[in-house]
mmCIF file of C-alpha atoms in Angstrom:
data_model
loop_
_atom_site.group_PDB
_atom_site.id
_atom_site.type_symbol
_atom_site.label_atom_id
_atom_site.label_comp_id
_atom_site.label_asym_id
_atom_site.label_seq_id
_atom_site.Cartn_x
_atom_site.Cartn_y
_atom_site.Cartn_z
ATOM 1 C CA UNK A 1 87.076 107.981 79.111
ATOM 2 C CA UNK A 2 88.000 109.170 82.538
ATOM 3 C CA UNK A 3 88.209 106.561 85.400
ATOM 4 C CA UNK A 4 87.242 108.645 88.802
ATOM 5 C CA UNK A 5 86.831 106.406 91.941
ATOM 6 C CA UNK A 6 83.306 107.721 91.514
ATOM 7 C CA UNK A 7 82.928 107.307 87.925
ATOM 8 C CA UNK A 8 83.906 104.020 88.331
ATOM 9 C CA UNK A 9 81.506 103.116 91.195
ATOM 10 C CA UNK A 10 78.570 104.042 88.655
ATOM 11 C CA UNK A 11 80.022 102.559 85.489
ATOM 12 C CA UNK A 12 81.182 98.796 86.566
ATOM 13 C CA UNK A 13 81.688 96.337 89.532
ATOM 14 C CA UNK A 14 82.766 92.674 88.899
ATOM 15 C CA UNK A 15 80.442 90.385 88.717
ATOM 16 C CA UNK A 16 82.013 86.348 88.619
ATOM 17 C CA UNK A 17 80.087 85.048 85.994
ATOM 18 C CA UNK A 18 82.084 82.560 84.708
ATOM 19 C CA UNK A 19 81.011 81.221 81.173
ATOM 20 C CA UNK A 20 83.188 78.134 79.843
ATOM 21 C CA UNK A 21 82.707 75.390 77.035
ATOM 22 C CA UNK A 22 80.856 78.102 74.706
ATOM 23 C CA UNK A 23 81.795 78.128 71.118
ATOM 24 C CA UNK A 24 83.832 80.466 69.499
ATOM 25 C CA UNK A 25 82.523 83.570 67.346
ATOM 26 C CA UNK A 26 82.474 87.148 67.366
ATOM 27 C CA UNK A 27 80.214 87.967 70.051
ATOM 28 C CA UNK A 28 79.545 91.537 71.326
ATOM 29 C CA UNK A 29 78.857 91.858 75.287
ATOM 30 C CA UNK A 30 75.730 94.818 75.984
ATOM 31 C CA UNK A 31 76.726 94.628 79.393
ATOM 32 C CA UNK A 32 79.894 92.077 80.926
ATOM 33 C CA UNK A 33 80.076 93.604 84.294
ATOM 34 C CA UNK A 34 77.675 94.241 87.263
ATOM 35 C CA UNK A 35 77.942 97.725 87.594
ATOM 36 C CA UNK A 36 76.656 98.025 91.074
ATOM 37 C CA UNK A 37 78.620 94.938 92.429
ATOM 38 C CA UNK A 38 81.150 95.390 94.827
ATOM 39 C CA UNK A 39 84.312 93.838 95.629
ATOM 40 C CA UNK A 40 82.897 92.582 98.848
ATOM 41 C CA UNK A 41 79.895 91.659 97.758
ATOM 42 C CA UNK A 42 81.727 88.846 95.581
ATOM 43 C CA UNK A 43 83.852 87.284 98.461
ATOM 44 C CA UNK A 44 86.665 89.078 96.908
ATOM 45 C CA UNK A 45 87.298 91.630 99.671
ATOM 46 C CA UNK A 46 86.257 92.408 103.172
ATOM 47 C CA UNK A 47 83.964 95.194 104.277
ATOM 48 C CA UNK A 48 82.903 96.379 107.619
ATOM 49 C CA UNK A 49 80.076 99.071 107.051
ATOM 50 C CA UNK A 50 78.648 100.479 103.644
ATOM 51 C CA UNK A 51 80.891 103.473 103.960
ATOM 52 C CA UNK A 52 84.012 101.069 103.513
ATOM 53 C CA UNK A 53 82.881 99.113 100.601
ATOM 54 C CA UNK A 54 85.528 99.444 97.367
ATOM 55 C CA UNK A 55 84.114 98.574 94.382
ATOM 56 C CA UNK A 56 86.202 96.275 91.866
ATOM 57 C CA UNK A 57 86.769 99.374 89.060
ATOM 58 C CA UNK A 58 88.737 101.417 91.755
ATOM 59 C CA UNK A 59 91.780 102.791 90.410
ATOM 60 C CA UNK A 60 90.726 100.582 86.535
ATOM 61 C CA UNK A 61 90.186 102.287 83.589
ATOM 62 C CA UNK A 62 86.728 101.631 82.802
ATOM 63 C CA UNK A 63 84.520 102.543 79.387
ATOM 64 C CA UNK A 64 81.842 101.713 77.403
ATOM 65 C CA UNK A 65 81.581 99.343 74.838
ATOM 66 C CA UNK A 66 82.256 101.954 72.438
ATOM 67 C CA UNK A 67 85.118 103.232 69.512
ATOM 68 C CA UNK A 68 87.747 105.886 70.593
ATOM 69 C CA UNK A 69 89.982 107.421 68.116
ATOM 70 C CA UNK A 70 89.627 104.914 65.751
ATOM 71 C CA UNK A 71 88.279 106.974 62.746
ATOM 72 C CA UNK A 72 91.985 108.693 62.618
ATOM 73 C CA UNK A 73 94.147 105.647 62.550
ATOM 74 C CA UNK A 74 94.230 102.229 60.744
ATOM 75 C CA UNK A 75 91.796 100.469 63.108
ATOM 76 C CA UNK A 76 90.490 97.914 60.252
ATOM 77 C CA UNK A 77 94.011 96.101 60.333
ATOM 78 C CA UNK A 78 93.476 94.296 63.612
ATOM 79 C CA UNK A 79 90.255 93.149 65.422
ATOM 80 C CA UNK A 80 90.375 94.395 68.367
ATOM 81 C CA UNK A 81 92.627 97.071 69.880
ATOM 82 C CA UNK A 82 92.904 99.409 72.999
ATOM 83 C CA UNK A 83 95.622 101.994 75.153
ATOM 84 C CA UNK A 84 95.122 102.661 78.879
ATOM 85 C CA UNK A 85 96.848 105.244 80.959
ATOM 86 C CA UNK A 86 97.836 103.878 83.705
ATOM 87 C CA UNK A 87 97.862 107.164 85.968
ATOM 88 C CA UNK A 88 95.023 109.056 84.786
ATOM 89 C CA UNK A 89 92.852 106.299 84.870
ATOM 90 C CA UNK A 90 91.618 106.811 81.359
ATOM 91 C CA UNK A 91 90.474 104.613 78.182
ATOM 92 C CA UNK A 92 92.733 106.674 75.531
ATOM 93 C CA UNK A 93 92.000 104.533 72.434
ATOM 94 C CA UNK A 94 89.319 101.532 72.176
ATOM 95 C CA UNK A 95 88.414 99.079 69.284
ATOM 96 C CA UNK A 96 86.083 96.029 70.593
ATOM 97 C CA UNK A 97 87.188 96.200 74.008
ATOM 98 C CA UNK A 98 85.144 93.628 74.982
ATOM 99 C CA UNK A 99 84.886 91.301 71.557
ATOM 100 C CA UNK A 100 85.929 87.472 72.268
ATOM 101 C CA UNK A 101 89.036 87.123 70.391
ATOM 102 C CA UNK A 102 91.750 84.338 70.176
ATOM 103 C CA UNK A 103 94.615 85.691 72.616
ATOM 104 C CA UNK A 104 97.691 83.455 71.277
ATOM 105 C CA UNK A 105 100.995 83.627 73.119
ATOM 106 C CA UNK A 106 99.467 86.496 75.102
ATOM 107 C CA UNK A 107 97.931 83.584 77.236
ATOM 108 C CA UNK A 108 101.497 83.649 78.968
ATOM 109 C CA UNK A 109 100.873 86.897 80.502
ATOM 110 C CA UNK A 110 98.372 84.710 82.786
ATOM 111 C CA UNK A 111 101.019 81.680 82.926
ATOM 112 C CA UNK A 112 103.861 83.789 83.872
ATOM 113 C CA UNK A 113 101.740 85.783 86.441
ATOM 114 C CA UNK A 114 100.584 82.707 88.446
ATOM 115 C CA UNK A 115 104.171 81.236 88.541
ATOM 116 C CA UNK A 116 105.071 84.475 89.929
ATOM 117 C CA UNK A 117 102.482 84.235 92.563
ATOM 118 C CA UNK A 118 102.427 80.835 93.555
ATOM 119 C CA UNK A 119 105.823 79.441 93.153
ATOM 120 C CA UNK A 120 107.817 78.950 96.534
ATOM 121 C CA UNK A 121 111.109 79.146 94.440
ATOM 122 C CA UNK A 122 112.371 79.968 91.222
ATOM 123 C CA UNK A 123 115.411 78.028 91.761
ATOM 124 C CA UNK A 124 113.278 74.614 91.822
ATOM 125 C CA UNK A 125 114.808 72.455 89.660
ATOM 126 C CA UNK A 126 112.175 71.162 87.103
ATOM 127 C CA UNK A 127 112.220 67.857 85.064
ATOM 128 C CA UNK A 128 110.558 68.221 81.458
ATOM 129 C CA UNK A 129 107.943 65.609 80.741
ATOM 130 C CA UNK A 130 107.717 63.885 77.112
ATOM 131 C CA UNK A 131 104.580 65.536 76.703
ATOM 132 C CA UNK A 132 106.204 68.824 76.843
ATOM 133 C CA UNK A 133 108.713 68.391 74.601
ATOM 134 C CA UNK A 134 107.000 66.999 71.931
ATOM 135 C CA UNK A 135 105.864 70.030 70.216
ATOM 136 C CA UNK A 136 104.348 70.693 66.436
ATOM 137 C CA UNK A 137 107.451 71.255 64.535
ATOM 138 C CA UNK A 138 105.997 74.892 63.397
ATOM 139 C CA UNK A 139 105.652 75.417 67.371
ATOM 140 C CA UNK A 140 107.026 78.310 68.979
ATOM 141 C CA UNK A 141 109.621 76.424 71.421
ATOM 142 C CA UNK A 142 112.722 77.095 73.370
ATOM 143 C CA UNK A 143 114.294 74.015 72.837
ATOM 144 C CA UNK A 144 114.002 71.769 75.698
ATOM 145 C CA UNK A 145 114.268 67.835 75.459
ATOM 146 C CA UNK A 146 112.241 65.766 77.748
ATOM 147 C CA UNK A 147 114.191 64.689 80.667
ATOM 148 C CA UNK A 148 116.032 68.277 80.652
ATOM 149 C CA UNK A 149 116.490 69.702 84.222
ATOM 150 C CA UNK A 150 115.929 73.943 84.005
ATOM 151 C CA UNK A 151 115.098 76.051 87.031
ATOM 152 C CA UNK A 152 111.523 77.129 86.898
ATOM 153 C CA UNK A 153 113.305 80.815 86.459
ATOM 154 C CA UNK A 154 114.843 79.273 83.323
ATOM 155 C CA UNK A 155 111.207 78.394 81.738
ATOM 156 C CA UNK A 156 110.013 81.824 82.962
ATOM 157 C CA UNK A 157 112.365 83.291 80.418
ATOM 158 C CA UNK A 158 112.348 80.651 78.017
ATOM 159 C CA UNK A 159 107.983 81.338 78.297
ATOM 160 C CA UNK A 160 108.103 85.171 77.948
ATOM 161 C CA UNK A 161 111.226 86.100 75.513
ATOM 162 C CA UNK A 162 111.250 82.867 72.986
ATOM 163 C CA UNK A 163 107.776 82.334 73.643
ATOM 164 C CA UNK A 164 108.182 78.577 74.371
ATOM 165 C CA UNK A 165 105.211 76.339 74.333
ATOM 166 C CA UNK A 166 107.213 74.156 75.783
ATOM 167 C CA UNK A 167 108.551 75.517 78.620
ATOM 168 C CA UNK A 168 104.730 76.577 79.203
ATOM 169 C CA UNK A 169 103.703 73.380 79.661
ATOM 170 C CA UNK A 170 106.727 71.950 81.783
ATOM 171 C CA UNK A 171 105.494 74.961 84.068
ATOM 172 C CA UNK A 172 102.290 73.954 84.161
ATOM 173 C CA UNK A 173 102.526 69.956 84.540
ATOM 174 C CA UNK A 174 105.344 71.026 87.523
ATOM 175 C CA UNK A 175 103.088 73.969 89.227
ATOM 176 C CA UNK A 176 99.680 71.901 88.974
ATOM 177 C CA UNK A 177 100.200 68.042 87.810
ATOM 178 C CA UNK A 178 98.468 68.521 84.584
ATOM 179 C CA UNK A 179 97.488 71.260 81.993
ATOM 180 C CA UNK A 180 93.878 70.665 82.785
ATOM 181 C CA UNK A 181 94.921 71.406 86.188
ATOM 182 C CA UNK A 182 96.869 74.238 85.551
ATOM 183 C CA UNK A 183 94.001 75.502 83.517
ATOM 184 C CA UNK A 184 91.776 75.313 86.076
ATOM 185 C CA UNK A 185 93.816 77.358 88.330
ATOM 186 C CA UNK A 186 94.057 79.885 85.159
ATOM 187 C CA UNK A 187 90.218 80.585 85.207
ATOM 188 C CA UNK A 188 90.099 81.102 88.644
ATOM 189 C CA UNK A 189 92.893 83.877 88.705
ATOM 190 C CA UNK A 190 91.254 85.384 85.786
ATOM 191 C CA UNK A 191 87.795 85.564 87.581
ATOM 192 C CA UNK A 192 89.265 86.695 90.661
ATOM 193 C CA UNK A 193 90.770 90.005 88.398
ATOM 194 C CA UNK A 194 87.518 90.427 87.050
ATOM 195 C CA UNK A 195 88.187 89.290 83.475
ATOM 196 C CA UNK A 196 84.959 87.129 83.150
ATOM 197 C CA UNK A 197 84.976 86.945 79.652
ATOM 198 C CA UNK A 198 87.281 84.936 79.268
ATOM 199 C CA UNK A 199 87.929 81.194 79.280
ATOM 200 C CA UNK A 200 91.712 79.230 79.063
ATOM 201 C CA UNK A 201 92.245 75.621 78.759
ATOM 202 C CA UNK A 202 95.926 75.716 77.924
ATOM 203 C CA UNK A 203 99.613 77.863 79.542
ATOM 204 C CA UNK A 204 100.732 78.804 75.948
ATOM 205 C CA UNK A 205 97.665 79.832 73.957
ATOM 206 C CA UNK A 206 97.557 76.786 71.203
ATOM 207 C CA UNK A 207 94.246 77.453 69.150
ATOM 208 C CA UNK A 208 91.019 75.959 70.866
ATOM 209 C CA UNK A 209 87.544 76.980 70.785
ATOM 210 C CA UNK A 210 87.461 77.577 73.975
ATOM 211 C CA UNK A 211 90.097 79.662 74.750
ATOM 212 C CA UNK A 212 89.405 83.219 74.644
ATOM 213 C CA UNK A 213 89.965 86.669 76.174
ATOM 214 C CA UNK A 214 89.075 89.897 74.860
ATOM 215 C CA UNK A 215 90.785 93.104 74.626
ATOM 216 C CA UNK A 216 89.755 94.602 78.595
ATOM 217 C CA UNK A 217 90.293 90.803 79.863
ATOM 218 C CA UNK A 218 93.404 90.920 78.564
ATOM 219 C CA UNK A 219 94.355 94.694 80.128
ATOM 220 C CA UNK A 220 93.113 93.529 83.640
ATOM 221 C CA UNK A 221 95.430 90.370 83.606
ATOM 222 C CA UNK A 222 98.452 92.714 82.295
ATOM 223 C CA UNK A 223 97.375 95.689 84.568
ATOM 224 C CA UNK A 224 97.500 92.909 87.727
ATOM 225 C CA UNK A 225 101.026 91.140 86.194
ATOM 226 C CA UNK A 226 102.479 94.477 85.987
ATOM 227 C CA UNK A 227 102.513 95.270 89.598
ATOM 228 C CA UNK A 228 105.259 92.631 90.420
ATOM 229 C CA UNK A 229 108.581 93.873 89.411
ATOM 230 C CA UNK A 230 110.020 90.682 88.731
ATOM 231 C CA UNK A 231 107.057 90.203 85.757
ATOM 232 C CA UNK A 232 108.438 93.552 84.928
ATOM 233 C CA UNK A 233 112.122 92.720 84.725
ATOM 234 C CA UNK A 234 111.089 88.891 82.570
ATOM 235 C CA UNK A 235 109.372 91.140 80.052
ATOM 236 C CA UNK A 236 111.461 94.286 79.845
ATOM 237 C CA UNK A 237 115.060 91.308 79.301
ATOM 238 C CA UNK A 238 115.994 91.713 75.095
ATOM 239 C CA UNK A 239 117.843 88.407 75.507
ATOM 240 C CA UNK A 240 118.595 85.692 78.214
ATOM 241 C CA UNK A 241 121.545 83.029 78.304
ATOM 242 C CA UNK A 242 120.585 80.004 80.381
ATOM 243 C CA UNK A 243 122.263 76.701 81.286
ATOM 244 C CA UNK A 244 120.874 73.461 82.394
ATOM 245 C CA UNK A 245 121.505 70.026 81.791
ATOM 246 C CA UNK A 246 120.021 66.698 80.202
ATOM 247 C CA UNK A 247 118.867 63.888 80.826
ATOM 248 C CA UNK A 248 122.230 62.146 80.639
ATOM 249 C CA UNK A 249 123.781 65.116 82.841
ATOM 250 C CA UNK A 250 125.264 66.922 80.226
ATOM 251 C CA UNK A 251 125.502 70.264 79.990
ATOM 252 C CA UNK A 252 123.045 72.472 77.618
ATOM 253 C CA UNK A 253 122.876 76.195 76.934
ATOM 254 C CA UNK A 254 120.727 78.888 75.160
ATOM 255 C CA UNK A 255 120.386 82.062 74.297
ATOM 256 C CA UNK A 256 117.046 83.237 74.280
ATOM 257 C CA UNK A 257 116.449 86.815 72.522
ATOM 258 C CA UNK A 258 112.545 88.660 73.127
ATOM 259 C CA UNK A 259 110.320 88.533 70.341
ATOM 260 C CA UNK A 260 108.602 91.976 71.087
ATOM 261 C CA UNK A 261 110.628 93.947 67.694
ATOM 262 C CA UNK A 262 110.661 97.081 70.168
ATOM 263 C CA UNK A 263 113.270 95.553 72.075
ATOM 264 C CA UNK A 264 114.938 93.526 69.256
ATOM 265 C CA UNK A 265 115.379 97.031 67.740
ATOM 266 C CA UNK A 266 113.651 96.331 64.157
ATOM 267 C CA UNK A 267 110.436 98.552 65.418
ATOM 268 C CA UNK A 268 110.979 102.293 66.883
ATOM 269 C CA UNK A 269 108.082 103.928 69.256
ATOM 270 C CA UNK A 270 107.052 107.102 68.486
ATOM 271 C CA UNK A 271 109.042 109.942 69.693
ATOM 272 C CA UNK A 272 108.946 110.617 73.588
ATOM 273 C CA UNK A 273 107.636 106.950 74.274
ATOM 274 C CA UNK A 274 110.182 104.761 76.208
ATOM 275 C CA UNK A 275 108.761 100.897 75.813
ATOM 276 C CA UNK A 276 109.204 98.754 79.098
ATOM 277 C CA UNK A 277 108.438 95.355 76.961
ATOM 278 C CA UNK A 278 105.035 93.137 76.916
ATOM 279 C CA UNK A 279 104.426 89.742 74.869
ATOM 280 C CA UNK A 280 103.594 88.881 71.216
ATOM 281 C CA UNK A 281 101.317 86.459 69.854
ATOM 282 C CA UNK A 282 101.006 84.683 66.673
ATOM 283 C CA UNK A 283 98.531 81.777 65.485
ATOM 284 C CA UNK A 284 96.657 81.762 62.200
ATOM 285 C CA UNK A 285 93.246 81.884 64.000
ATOM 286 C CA UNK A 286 94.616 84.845 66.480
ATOM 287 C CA UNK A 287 96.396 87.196 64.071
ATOM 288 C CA UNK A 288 98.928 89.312 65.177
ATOM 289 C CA UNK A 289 99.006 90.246 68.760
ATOM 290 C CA UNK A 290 100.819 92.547 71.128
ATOM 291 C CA UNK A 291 100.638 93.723 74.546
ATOM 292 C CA UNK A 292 102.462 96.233 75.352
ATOM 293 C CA UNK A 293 103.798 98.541 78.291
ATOM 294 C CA UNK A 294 105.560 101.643 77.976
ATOM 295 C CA UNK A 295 105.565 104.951 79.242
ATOM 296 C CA UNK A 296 104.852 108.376 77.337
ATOM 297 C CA UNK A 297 106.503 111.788 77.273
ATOM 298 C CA UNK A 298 105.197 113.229 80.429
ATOM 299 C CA UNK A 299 106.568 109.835 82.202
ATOM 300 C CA UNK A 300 102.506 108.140 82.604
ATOM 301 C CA UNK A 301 102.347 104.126 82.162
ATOM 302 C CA UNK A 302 100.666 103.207 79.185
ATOM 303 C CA UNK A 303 99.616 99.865 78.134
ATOM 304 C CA UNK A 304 98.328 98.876 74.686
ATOM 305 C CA UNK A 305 97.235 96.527 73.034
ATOM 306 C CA UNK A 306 96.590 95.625 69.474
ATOM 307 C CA UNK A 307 94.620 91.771 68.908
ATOM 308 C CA UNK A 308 94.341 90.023 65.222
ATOM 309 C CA UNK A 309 96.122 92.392 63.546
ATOM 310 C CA UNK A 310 96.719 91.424 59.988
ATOM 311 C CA UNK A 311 100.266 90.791 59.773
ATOM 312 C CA UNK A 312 103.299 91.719 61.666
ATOM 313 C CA UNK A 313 104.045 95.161 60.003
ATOM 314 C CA UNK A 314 100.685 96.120 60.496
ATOM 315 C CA UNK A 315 100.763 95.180 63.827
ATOM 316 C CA UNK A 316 103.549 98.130 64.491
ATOM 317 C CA UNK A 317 102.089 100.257 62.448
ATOM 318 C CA UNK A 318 98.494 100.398 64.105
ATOM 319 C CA UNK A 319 100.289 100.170 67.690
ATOM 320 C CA UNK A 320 102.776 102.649 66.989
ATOM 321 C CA UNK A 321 99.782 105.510 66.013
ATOM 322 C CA UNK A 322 97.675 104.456 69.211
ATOM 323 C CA UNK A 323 100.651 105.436 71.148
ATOM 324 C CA UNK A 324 101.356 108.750 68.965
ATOM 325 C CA UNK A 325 98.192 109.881 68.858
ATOM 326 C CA UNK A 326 96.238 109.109 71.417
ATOM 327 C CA UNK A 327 98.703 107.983 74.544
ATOM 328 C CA UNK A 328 100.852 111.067 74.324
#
């Protein structure tokens, strides 16, 4: 579905709802947004005169709560699942765009986007905490110790390419104090985007009741991250050598290689499609996940994403006929 500035005035505005503590379950949204609320109108933007108002779905891709194109490809291996251009403003594909899911390690699209905004330098040297280095040994970490001292770039890359829980929450204990905190400051940027449906209480996307995104949530925090071309550059980077040292002083170093399989070269895009990078995630609860940027054959951004896919292959396979047959 086309997204016209005028279409879009009609079809959605935000509206900062903010629902938190709920429970878990698949829960279909009639109607998420305020169509006729403004930006404005939520504190969110100034406006002189009714002429000058801007609405919040300006220049968003905007549909209904309904299936696109998934009758002709594999739609049933993942739960939710959805491709956006960029420059046309349209909905190309759609699959429970606005279902709660789990989002995993996609949460770190938020985490890394915040840091990003809010940190006054990447070069601050950062101390990791106990509590952020004691992981579950089947966690998804980059490796660092507690009293390690990494640049807050460091974690940024350690967060995005190895996926680190850890580093998450050294970013988040530095940034904010705590992970409650941090959280907080989460569901405020995510409101502020106009992704009211969903609800974080952690950086790295651990399974928890009550964190959840859904599929259009999830493109409106990417769409946003996207913008800065140093998020860009941390999730387009196929592998990352750092150096830092412990708490005794001594020297440590890493290499750090992306877990997207585009850019670790075991998955190939369809022809024409040139992938930028995005961010897995894997829990048992969440399935597979992916978000992805790219661009097509006639040079439009794309981004698509694919939530609870079945398993990893699947994942590939459902992404990689969204963007062949319906992104071209």
């Amino acid at each position: 579905m086309k997204c016209t500035n005028k279409l879009c005035a009609v079809l959605m505005g935000a509206v900062l709802v903010f629902q938190a503590g709920c429970g878990f379950g698949v829960e279909e949204l009639s109607r998420p947004y305020d169509i006729y609320e403004t930006t404005a109108g939520v504190g969110l933007a100034a406006s002189k005169n009714a002429e000058e108002k801007t609405f919040f779905s300006d220049g968003l891709c905007v549909a209904d709560d309904v299936a696109i194109g998934t009758g002709d490809t594999d739609s049933y291996v993942a739960g939710g699942a959805a491709a956006f251009n960029v420059a046309t403003g349209e909905v190309v594909y759609a699959k429970n765009l606005y279902t709660k899911l789990y989002p995993a390690s996609t949460t770190k699209v938020l985490t890394a986007y915040i840091v990003l905004k809010y940190a006054a330098d990447l070069d601050e040297t950062v101390t990791v905490s106990e509590n952020a280095a004691d992981q579950e040994a089947d966690s998804s970490v980059c490796g660092v110790k507690a009293g390690d001292r990494i640049t807050m770039r460091d974690l940024l890359y350690g967060l995005m390419l190895r996926s680190g829980n850890d580093a998450a929450i050294a970013i988040a204990e530095h940034m904010s104090g705590s992970v409650e905190a941090f959280a907080e400051l989460m569901n405020q940027e995510a409101v502020n985007l106009g992704a009211t449906q969903s609800h974080f209480v952690n950086p790295n996307g651990l399974p928890d009741e009550n964190h959840y995104t859904s599929v259009y949530d999830m493109y409106l925090l990417f769409n946003e991250a996207i913008k800065n071309e140093a998020f860009v550059q941390l999730i387009s980077t196929k592998s990352y050598d750092t150096a830092y040292t412990d708490a005794e002083g001594n020297p440590v170093e890493h290499t750090w290689e992306n877990t997207n399989q585009y850019l670790a070269g075991n998955q190939t895009a369809p022809e024409g499609f040139t992938v930028v990078g995005g961010k897995t995630g894997t829990t048992g609860d969440a399935g597979y996940c992916l978000v992805l940027y790219s661009y097509n054959a006639k040079g439009e951004p794309i981004i698509s994403i694919v939530f609870k896919a079945d398993g990893r292959s699947n994942l590939y396979l459902l992404m990689n006929e969204i963007l062949q047959g319906y992104a071209n």
